[in-house]
């Protein structure tokens, strides 16, 4: 039986899932609650095409990001979206970071990522103002206008006959009689399948039993603009803490030529809590009722407190940045809008470390699609489409 598939969420993942389904001959409706595409994570991120360096070999993140880094700049060129391969440095600023830098080098090679180990002198040739004791040079990293990519996907979907609805919020998914009724604040759509790509709300439509096992935890990532962009030529990342799901504050010359510093990772008190003062009591109560959040809190108490401190105390943040870029001063940093990451956390308090897609014959849930989800959106779209066409009678 063939019929309509409804995609909930018009971020990069939802649009890419819709694109993959339309490409496989399916009728698709995309429903987005905001007035335009990519208003949340897809429009508030670092704009980096990740290479696949960091992720566990064999994981979806490793496979899909490595492929995306190989292909996305060419796709963007074809679609008229600004993107380019820039390469990036991962810099060890202290000798105790060297074993982790070497482990990252090994991991990159295992994932098929083009990466070299550099001496401080060789790193200085690429980034003259950056200090390090050793560095990795990753060749396939790039930058991309991700909101532009979302617009290009929406245009291609419209041209292919998909129905695109903005300013419409999905409020319920009712399963029954082999169909799913997608209820919205403007009406309802009868579909053969629904795919939930709702980012920060990705757990909203999970069955209660599944929702007891996993919950989205929002982590705000704050950014600063570097007023002396001449200090940074490309992309400079620290050696990440392997126990953390985030990469650490980095320096990025974006697709528009601006250099930004960030993002940090601070627990947000609202799913769409872009400002420190944003608190959603209902969401906060829901989060506090989830055992995984308390376990996460205990596990990352020290790191979490340090991140919050650096967010509140500019000199502490500056010290972190100066490890890589000694010349930067407080006057060189100007706050810019933050993003909020949707990170799925399991009941045992561990952050899900891979993309997670779940579901059955009527509904598929993209439960975890954090970074490098923008990079790998087209691959995630194809993965989800193949999965649901194999499982559901569409
Ligand atoms: C600070 C930060 C930095 C990042 N840096 C990078 C990077 O450099 N490179 C990279 O590859 N990735 C990066 N990421 C990750 C990347 O942005 C995400 O992986 C990607 O955007 C996820 O896309 P998405 O469509 O799943 O989510 P989103 O873009 O959040 O889209 C979900 C959409 O669902 C809609 N929605 C939710 N509920 C409903 C409902 N009930 N009805 C209708 N619509 C609904 C929302 O309004 C939203 O538009 C970063 C993320 C953040 C936050």
Coordinates of C-alpha atoms and ligand atoms in Angstrom, one line a residue:
X1 CA 0.0 0.0 0.0
X2 CA 1.3 3.4 -0.8
X3 CA 0.3 6.6 1.0
X4 CA 1.3 9.8 2.7
X5 CA 4.3 10.0 5.1
X6 CA 4.2 12.9 7.5
X7 CA 7.5 14.3 8.7
X8 CA 7.3 16.2 12.0
X9 CA 10.0 18.9 12.1
X10 CA 11.5 21.2 9.5
X11 CA 15.1 21.2 10.7
X12 CA 17.8 19.8 8.5
X13 CA 17.1 16.2 9.5
X14 CA 13.3 16.4 8.9
X15 CA 13.9 18.1 5.5
X16 CA 16.5 15.6 4.5
X17 CA 14.3 12.6 5.5
X18 CA 11.5 14.2 3.4
X19 CA 13.9 14.7 0.5
X20 CA 15.1 11.0 0.7
X21 CA 11.4 9.8 0.8
X22 CA 10.4 12.0 -2.1
X23 CA 13.4 10.7 -4.0
X24 CA 12.1 7.2 -3.4
X25 CA 8.7 8.1 -4.9
X26 CA 6.8 8.7 -1.6
X27 CA 4.2 11.4 -1.0
X28 CA 5.4 13.5 1.9
X29 CA 4.0 16.3 4.1
X30 CA 6.4 18.2 6.3
X31 CA 4.9 20.0 9.3
X32 CA 7.0 22.6 11.1
X33 CA 5.8 24.6 14.1
X34 CA 7.9 27.7 13.4
X35 CA 7.1 30.1 10.6
X36 CA 10.3 29.1 8.7
X37 CA 12.8 26.2 8.4
X38 CA 15.8 25.6 10.5
X39 CA 14.8 27.9 13.4
X40 CA 16.4 25.7 16.1
X41 CA 19.5 23.6 16.1
X42 CA 19.9 23.7 12.3
X43 CA 20.0 27.4 12.3
X44 CA 22.0 28.0 15.5
X45 CA 25.2 25.9 15.2
X46 CA 28.9 26.2 14.4
X47 CA 28.4 25.7 10.7
X48 CA 31.1 23.1 10.5
X49 CA 31.2 20.1 8.2
X50 CA 32.7 17.6 10.5
X51 CA 35.1 15.0 9.1
X52 CA 34.2 11.9 11.2
X53 CA 37.3 12.2 13.3
X54 CA 35.9 11.8 16.8
X55 CA 33.4 9.0 16.6
X56 CA 33.6 5.4 17.5
X57 CA 34.6 3.4 14.4
X58 CA 31.6 1.6 12.9
X59 CA 29.1 3.9 14.6
X60 CA 26.5 5.7 12.5
X61 CA 28.1 9.0 13.4
X62 CA 31.5 7.8 12.1
X63 CA 30.1 6.3 8.9
X64 CA 27.6 9.0 8.0
X65 CA 29.8 12.0 8.8
X66 CA 32.8 10.6 7.0
X67 CA 30.7 10.1 3.9
X68 CA 29.1 13.5 4.3
X69 CA 32.5 15.3 4.6
X70 CA 33.5 13.6 1.3
X71 CA 30.4 14.7 -0.6
X72 CA 28.6 17.7 1.0
X73 CA 30.7 20.5 -0.4
X74 CA 30.0 19.2 -4.0
X75 CA 26.3 18.8 -3.2
X76 CA 26.2 22.4 -1.9
X77 CA 28.0 23.7 -5.0
X78 CA 25.4 22.0 -7.2
X79 CA 22.5 23.4 -5.1
X80 CA 23.9 27.0 -4.8
X81 CA 24.7 26.8 -1.1
X82 CA 27.9 28.3 0.3
X83 CA 30.2 25.6 1.6
X84 CA 33.9 24.9 1.4
X85 CA 36.6 22.5 2.6
X86 CA 38.9 24.4 4.9
X87 CA 40.7 21.7 7.0
X88 CA 41.1 22.2 10.7
X89 CA 43.6 21.9 13.5
X90 CA 43.0 20.0 16.7
X91 CA 45.6 21.4 19.1
X92 CA 47.1 20.0 22.3
X93 CA 48.1 22.9 24.4
X94 CA 49.6 20.8 27.3
X95 CA 51.8 17.7 27.3
X96 CA 49.3 15.8 29.3
X97 CA 46.9 16.0 26.3
X98 CA 49.3 14.3 24.0
X99 CA 48.1 10.7 24.6
X100 CA 44.5 11.8 23.9
X101 CA 45.7 13.6 20.7
X102 CA 47.5 10.5 19.6
X103 CA 44.4 8.3 20.3
X104 CA 42.3 10.8 18.3
X105 CA 44.8 10.5 15.4
X106 CA 44.4 6.7 15.5
X107 CA 40.6 7.0 15.6
X108 CA 40.6 9.3 12.6
X109 CA 42.7 6.9 10.6
X110 CA 40.5 4.0 11.6
X111 CA 37.5 6.0 10.3
X112 CA 39.2 6.8 7.0
X113 CA 39.6 10.5 7.8
X114 CA 42.5 12.2 6.1
X115 CA 44.5 13.5 9.1
X116 CA 48.2 14.2 9.9
X117 CA 50.1 14.7 13.1
X118 CA 51.9 18.1 13.1
X119 CA 54.8 19.6 15.1
X120 CA 54.2 23.0 16.7
X121 CA 56.2 24.7 13.9
X122 CA 54.1 23.0 11.2
X123 CA 50.9 24.0 13.0
X124 CA 52.1 27.6 13.2
X125 CA 52.5 27.7 9.5
X126 CA 48.7 27.0 9.2
X127 CA 47.6 29.1 12.2
X128 CA 50.4 31.6 13.1
X129 CA 48.7 32.9 16.3
X130 CA 47.8 29.6 17.8
X131 CA 49.9 28.0 20.5
X132 CA 50.3 24.2 20.8
X133 CA 52.7 21.4 21.7
X134 CA 51.3 19.2 18.8
X135 CA 48.4 19.3 16.5
X136 CA 46.3 17.2 14.1
X137 CA 45.6 18.6 10.7
X138 CA 42.2 17.3 9.4
X139 CA 41.9 17.9 5.7
X140 CA 38.2 17.1 5.1
X141 CA 36.7 19.5 7.6
X142 CA 34.8 22.4 6.1
X143 CA 32.2 25.1 6.7
X144 CA 28.6 25.3 5.4
X145 CA 25.7 27.7 5.4
X146 CA 23.4 25.2 7.0
X147 CA 20.3 27.5 7.0
X148 CA 21.0 27.9 3.3
X149 CA 21.1 24.1 2.9
X150 CA 17.7 23.9 4.7
X151 CA 16.3 26.5 2.3
X152 CA 17.7 24.5 -0.7
X153 CA 16.1 21.3 0.6
X154 CA 12.8 23.0 1.1
X155 CA 12.9 24.4 -2.4
X156 CA 13.7 21.0 -3.9
X157 CA 10.9 19.4 -1.9
X158 CA 8.4 22.0 -3.1
X159 CA 9.5 21.5 -6.7
X160 CA 9.1 17.7 -6.3
X161 CA 5.5 18.2 -5.1
X162 CA 5.9 17.7 -1.3
X163 CA 3.5 19.5 0.9
X164 CA 5.3 21.9 3.2
X165 CA 3.5 23.4 6.1
X166 CA 5.0 25.9 8.5
X167 CA 3.5 27.6 11.6
X168 CA 1.7 24.3 12.4
X169 CA 2.4 22.3 15.5
X170 CA 1.9 18.6 15.8
X171 CA 0.1 17.9 19.1
X172 CA -0.5 14.1 18.9
X173 CA 0.1 11.0 16.9
X174 CA -2.8 8.5 17.2
X175 CA -2.1 5.0 15.9
X176 CA -4.9 2.8 14.8
X177 CA -6.3 0.6 12.0
X178 CA -2.9 0.4 10.3
X179 CA -2.7 4.2 10.0
X180 CA -1.5 7.1 12.0
X181 CA -3.6 10.2 12.6
X182 CA -1.3 13.3 12.9
X183 CA -3.2 15.8 14.9
X184 CA -2.0 19.4 14.7
X185 CA -3.2 22.8 16.0
X186 CA -4.8 23.4 12.6
X187 CA -6.4 20.0 11.9
X188 CA -5.3 16.5 11.2
X189 CA -3.6 14.4 8.5
X190 CA -4.2 10.7 8.0
X191 CA -0.9 9.0 7.1
X192 CA 0.6 5.6 6.5
X193 CA 3.6 6.6 8.5
X194 CA 5.0 9.5 10.6
X195 CA 8.6 10.3 11.1
X196 CA 9.4 12.5 14.1
X197 CA 12.5 14.7 13.6
X198 CA 11.6 17.2 16.3
X199 CA 15.1 17.9 17.6
X200 CA 14.7 19.4 21.1
X201 CA 11.2 17.8 21.2
X202 CA 12.3 14.5 19.8
X203 CA 11.1 12.5 22.8
X204 CA 7.6 14.2 22.8
X205 CA 5.8 11.4 20.9
X206 CA 7.6 8.4 22.3
X207 CA 5.4 5.8 23.9
X208 CA 5.5 6.2 27.8
X209 CA 7.7 3.0 28.2
X210 CA 10.3 4.3 25.7
X211 CA 10.2 7.8 27.3
X212 CA 11.1 6.3 30.7
X213 CA 14.3 5.1 29.1
X214 CA 15.4 8.2 27.3
X215 CA 14.9 11.9 27.5
X216 CA 16.2 14.9 25.6
X217 CA 18.3 17.2 27.8
X218 CA 18.9 20.7 26.4
X219 CA 22.5 22.0 26.6
X220 CA 22.9 25.7 25.6
X221 CA 26.0 26.5 23.6
X222 CA 27.0 30.1 24.0
X223 CA 29.1 31.9 21.3
X224 CA 31.2 35.0 21.0
X225 CA 32.3 36.9 17.9
X226 CA 36.1 37.5 17.8
X227 CA 36.5 41.1 17.0
X228 CA 40.0 40.5 15.7
X229 CA 39.3 37.9 13.0
X230 CA 42.8 38.3 11.7
X231 CA 44.0 36.1 14.6
X232 CA 42.4 32.9 13.1
X233 CA 42.6 31.7 9.6
X234 CA 40.4 28.6 9.7
X235 CA 39.2 26.2 12.4
X236 CA 41.0 25.5 15.6
X237 CA 39.7 22.9 18.1
X238 CA 41.0 21.8 21.5
X239 CA 41.6 18.1 22.3
X240 CA 38.1 17.0 23.5
X241 CA 37.4 15.3 26.8
X242 CA 36.5 11.8 25.7
X243 CA 34.0 11.4 28.5
X244 CA 32.0 14.4 27.3
X245 CA 29.6 14.4 24.3
X246 CA 30.8 17.9 23.2
X247 CA 34.0 19.0 21.5
X248 CA 35.0 22.0 23.7
X249 CA 35.1 25.7 22.9
X250 CA 36.7 26.2 19.5
X251 CA 37.6 29.0 17.1
X252 CA 35.8 28.9 13.8
X253 CA 36.0 31.1 10.7
X254 CA 32.5 30.5 9.4
X255 CA 31.2 30.3 5.8
X256 CA 30.5 34.1 6.1
X257 CA 34.1 34.9 7.1
X258 CA 33.3 35.9 10.7
X259 CA 35.3 34.2 13.4
X260 CA 33.3 32.8 16.3
X261 CA 34.4 31.4 19.6
X262 CA 32.4 28.7 21.4
X263 CA 30.1 26.9 22.0
X264 CA 30.4 26.0 25.7
X265 CA 27.8 23.5 27.1
X266 CA 25.6 24.6 29.9
X267 CA 22.5 22.8 31.0
X268 CA 19.4 24.8 29.9
X269 CA 16.3 25.2 32.0
X270 CA 14.0 25.1 28.9
X271 CA 14.2 23.0 25.7
X272 CA 14.3 26.2 23.7
X273 CA 16.2 28.2 26.3
X274 CA 18.4 30.4 24.2
X275 CA 18.9 32.9 27.1
X276 CA 20.1 32.2 30.6
X277 CA 16.9 33.5 32.0
X278 CA 14.7 31.2 29.9
X279 CA 13.0 28.8 32.3
X280 CA 10.1 26.5 31.4
X281 CA 8.6 25.2 34.7
X282 CA 6.7 22.3 33.0
X283 CA 9.8 21.1 31.1
X284 CA 12.0 21.6 34.1
X285 CA 9.6 19.5 36.3
X286 CA 9.5 16.8 33.6
X287 CA 13.3 16.7 33.4
X288 CA 13.6 16.6 37.2
X289 CA 11.3 13.6 37.2
X290 CA 13.7 11.6 35.0
X291 CA 16.2 9.5 37.0
X292 CA 18.7 9.8 34.1
X293 CA 19.1 13.5 34.6
X294 CA 20.1 13.1 38.3
X295 CA 22.6 10.4 37.3
X296 CA 23.9 12.6 34.6
X297 CA 24.2 15.4 37.1
X298 CA 26.3 13.2 39.5
X299 CA 28.5 11.9 36.7
X300 CA 29.3 15.4 35.3
X301 CA 29.0 17.4 38.5
X302 CA 32.5 18.9 38.3
X303 CA 32.6 19.5 34.5
X304 CA 29.0 20.9 34.6
X305 CA 29.9 23.3 37.4
X306 CA 33.1 24.4 35.6
X307 CA 31.1 25.1 32.4
X308 CA 28.5 27.1 34.3
X309 CA 31.2 29.1 36.0
X310 CA 33.0 29.9 32.7
X311 CA 29.6 30.9 31.3
X312 CA 28.9 33.3 34.2
X313 CA 32.5 34.6 34.7
X314 CA 34.0 36.1 31.5
X315 CA 37.7 36.0 32.8
X316 CA 37.3 32.2 33.4
X317 CA 36.1 31.7 29.8
X318 CA 38.9 33.9 28.5
X319 CA 41.5 31.8 30.3
X320 CA 40.2 28.7 28.4
X321 CA 40.4 30.5 25.0
X322 CA 43.8 31.9 25.8
X323 CA 45.2 28.4 26.0
X324 CA 44.9 28.2 22.3
X325 CA 45.0 31.9 21.3
X326 CA 47.2 33.8 23.8
X327 CA 46.7 37.2 22.2
X328 CA 43.0 37.4 22.7
X329 CA 41.7 39.9 25.3
X330 CA 38.2 40.5 26.9
X331 CA 37.5 43.4 24.6
X332 CA 38.0 41.1 21.6
X333 CA 35.0 38.9 22.5
X334 CA 31.4 40.0 21.8
X335 CA 28.5 37.8 22.7
X336 CA 26.4 36.5 19.9
X337 CA 23.2 34.4 19.9
X338 CA 23.4 30.9 21.5
X339 CA 22.2 27.6 20.2
X340 CA 20.7 24.8 22.2
X341 CA 21.7 21.2 21.6
X342 CA 19.2 18.3 21.9
X343 CA 21.2 15.5 23.6
X344 CA 19.4 12.2 24.4
X345 CA 20.3 10.9 27.8
X346 CA 19.6 7.4 28.9
X347 CA 18.1 6.3 32.2
X348 CA 21.5 5.3 33.5
X349 CA 22.7 8.9 33.1
X350 CA 24.9 8.3 30.0
X351 CA 24.5 10.6 27.0
X352 CA 23.6 8.6 23.9
X353 CA 26.8 8.6 21.9
X354 CA 25.5 7.8 18.5
X355 CA 22.6 8.9 16.3
X356 CA 19.5 6.9 17.5
X357 CA 16.6 6.0 15.3
X358 CA 13.7 3.9 16.7
X359 CA 10.2 3.0 15.8
X360 CA 7.8 0.5 14.3
X361 CA 5.5 0.1 11.3
X362 CA 3.6 3.4 11.9
X363 CA 6.0 5.8 13.5
X364 CA 9.7 6.3 13.3
X365 CA 11.5 8.5 15.9
X366 CA 14.8 10.2 15.2
X367 CA 15.6 10.2 19.0
X368 CA 19.2 11.5 18.9
X369 CA 20.6 13.6 16.1
X370 CA 23.1 16.0 17.7
X371 CA 26.4 17.1 16.1
X372 CA 27.4 16.1 13.5
X373 CA 23.7 15.9 12.5
X374 CA 23.8 19.0 10.3
X375 CA 26.9 17.6 8.4
X376 CA 25.3 14.2 8.0
X377 CA 21.7 15.3 7.5
X378 CA 21.5 13.9 3.9
X379 CA 23.0 10.6 5.0
X380 CA 20.6 10.4 8.1
X381 CA 17.7 11.1 5.7
X382 CA 18.7 8.3 3.5
X383 CA 19.3 6.0 6.5
X384 CA 15.9 6.7 8.0
X385 CA 14.1 6.4 4.6
X386 CA 15.7 3.0 3.9
X387 CA 14.9 1.8 7.4
X388 CA 11.3 2.7 7.2
X389 CA 10.7 1.5 3.7
X390 CA 12.2 -1.9 4.8
X391 CA 10.0 -2.1 7.9
X392 CA 6.7 -0.4 7.0
X393 CA 4.2 -1.4 4.3
X394 CA 4.5 1.9 2.5
Ligands
LIG1 C1 25.4 24.9 19.5 C2 25.4 23.9 18.4 C3 26.5 23.7 17.6 C4 26.4 22.7 16.6 N1 27.4 22.6 15.7 C5 27.3 21.8 14.7 C6 28.3 21.8 13.6 O1 29.2 22.6 13.6 N2 28.2 20.8 12.7 C7 27.2 19.9 12.7 O2 27.2 19.0 11.8 N3 26.3 19.9 13.6 C8 26.3 20.8 14.6 N4 25.3 20.8 15.5 C9 24.3 19.8 15.5 C10 23.2 20.2 14.4 O3 22.8 21.5 14.5 C11 22.1 19.2 14.6 O4 22.6 17.9 14.6 C12 21.0 19.3 13.5 O5 20.7 20.6 13.3 C13 19.8 18.5 14.0 O6 18.7 18.8 13.1 P1 17.3 18.4 13.4 O7 16.4 18.6 12.3 O8 17.3 17.1 14.1 O9 16.9 19.4 14.7 P2 16.3 20.9 14.6 O10 17.1 21.7 13.7 O11 16.3 21.4 16.0 O12 14.9 20.8 14.0 C14 13.8 20.2 14.7 C15 12.6 20.9 14.2 O13 11.4 20.3 14.7 C16 10.4 21.3 15.0 N5 9.4 20.8 15.9 C17 9.6 20.3 17.2 N6 8.5 19.9 17.7 C18 7.5 20.1 16.7 C19 6.1 19.8 16.7 N7 5.4 19.3 17.7 N8 5.4 20.1 15.5 C20 6.1 20.6 14.5 N9 7.4 20.9 14.5 C21 8.1 20.6 15.6 C22 11.3 22.4 15.6 O14 10.6 23.7 15.5 C23 12.5 22.4 14.7 O15 12.5 23.3 13.6 C24 25.3 21.8 16.5 C25 24.2 22.0 17.3 C26 24.2 23.1 18.3 C27 23.0 23.3 19.1

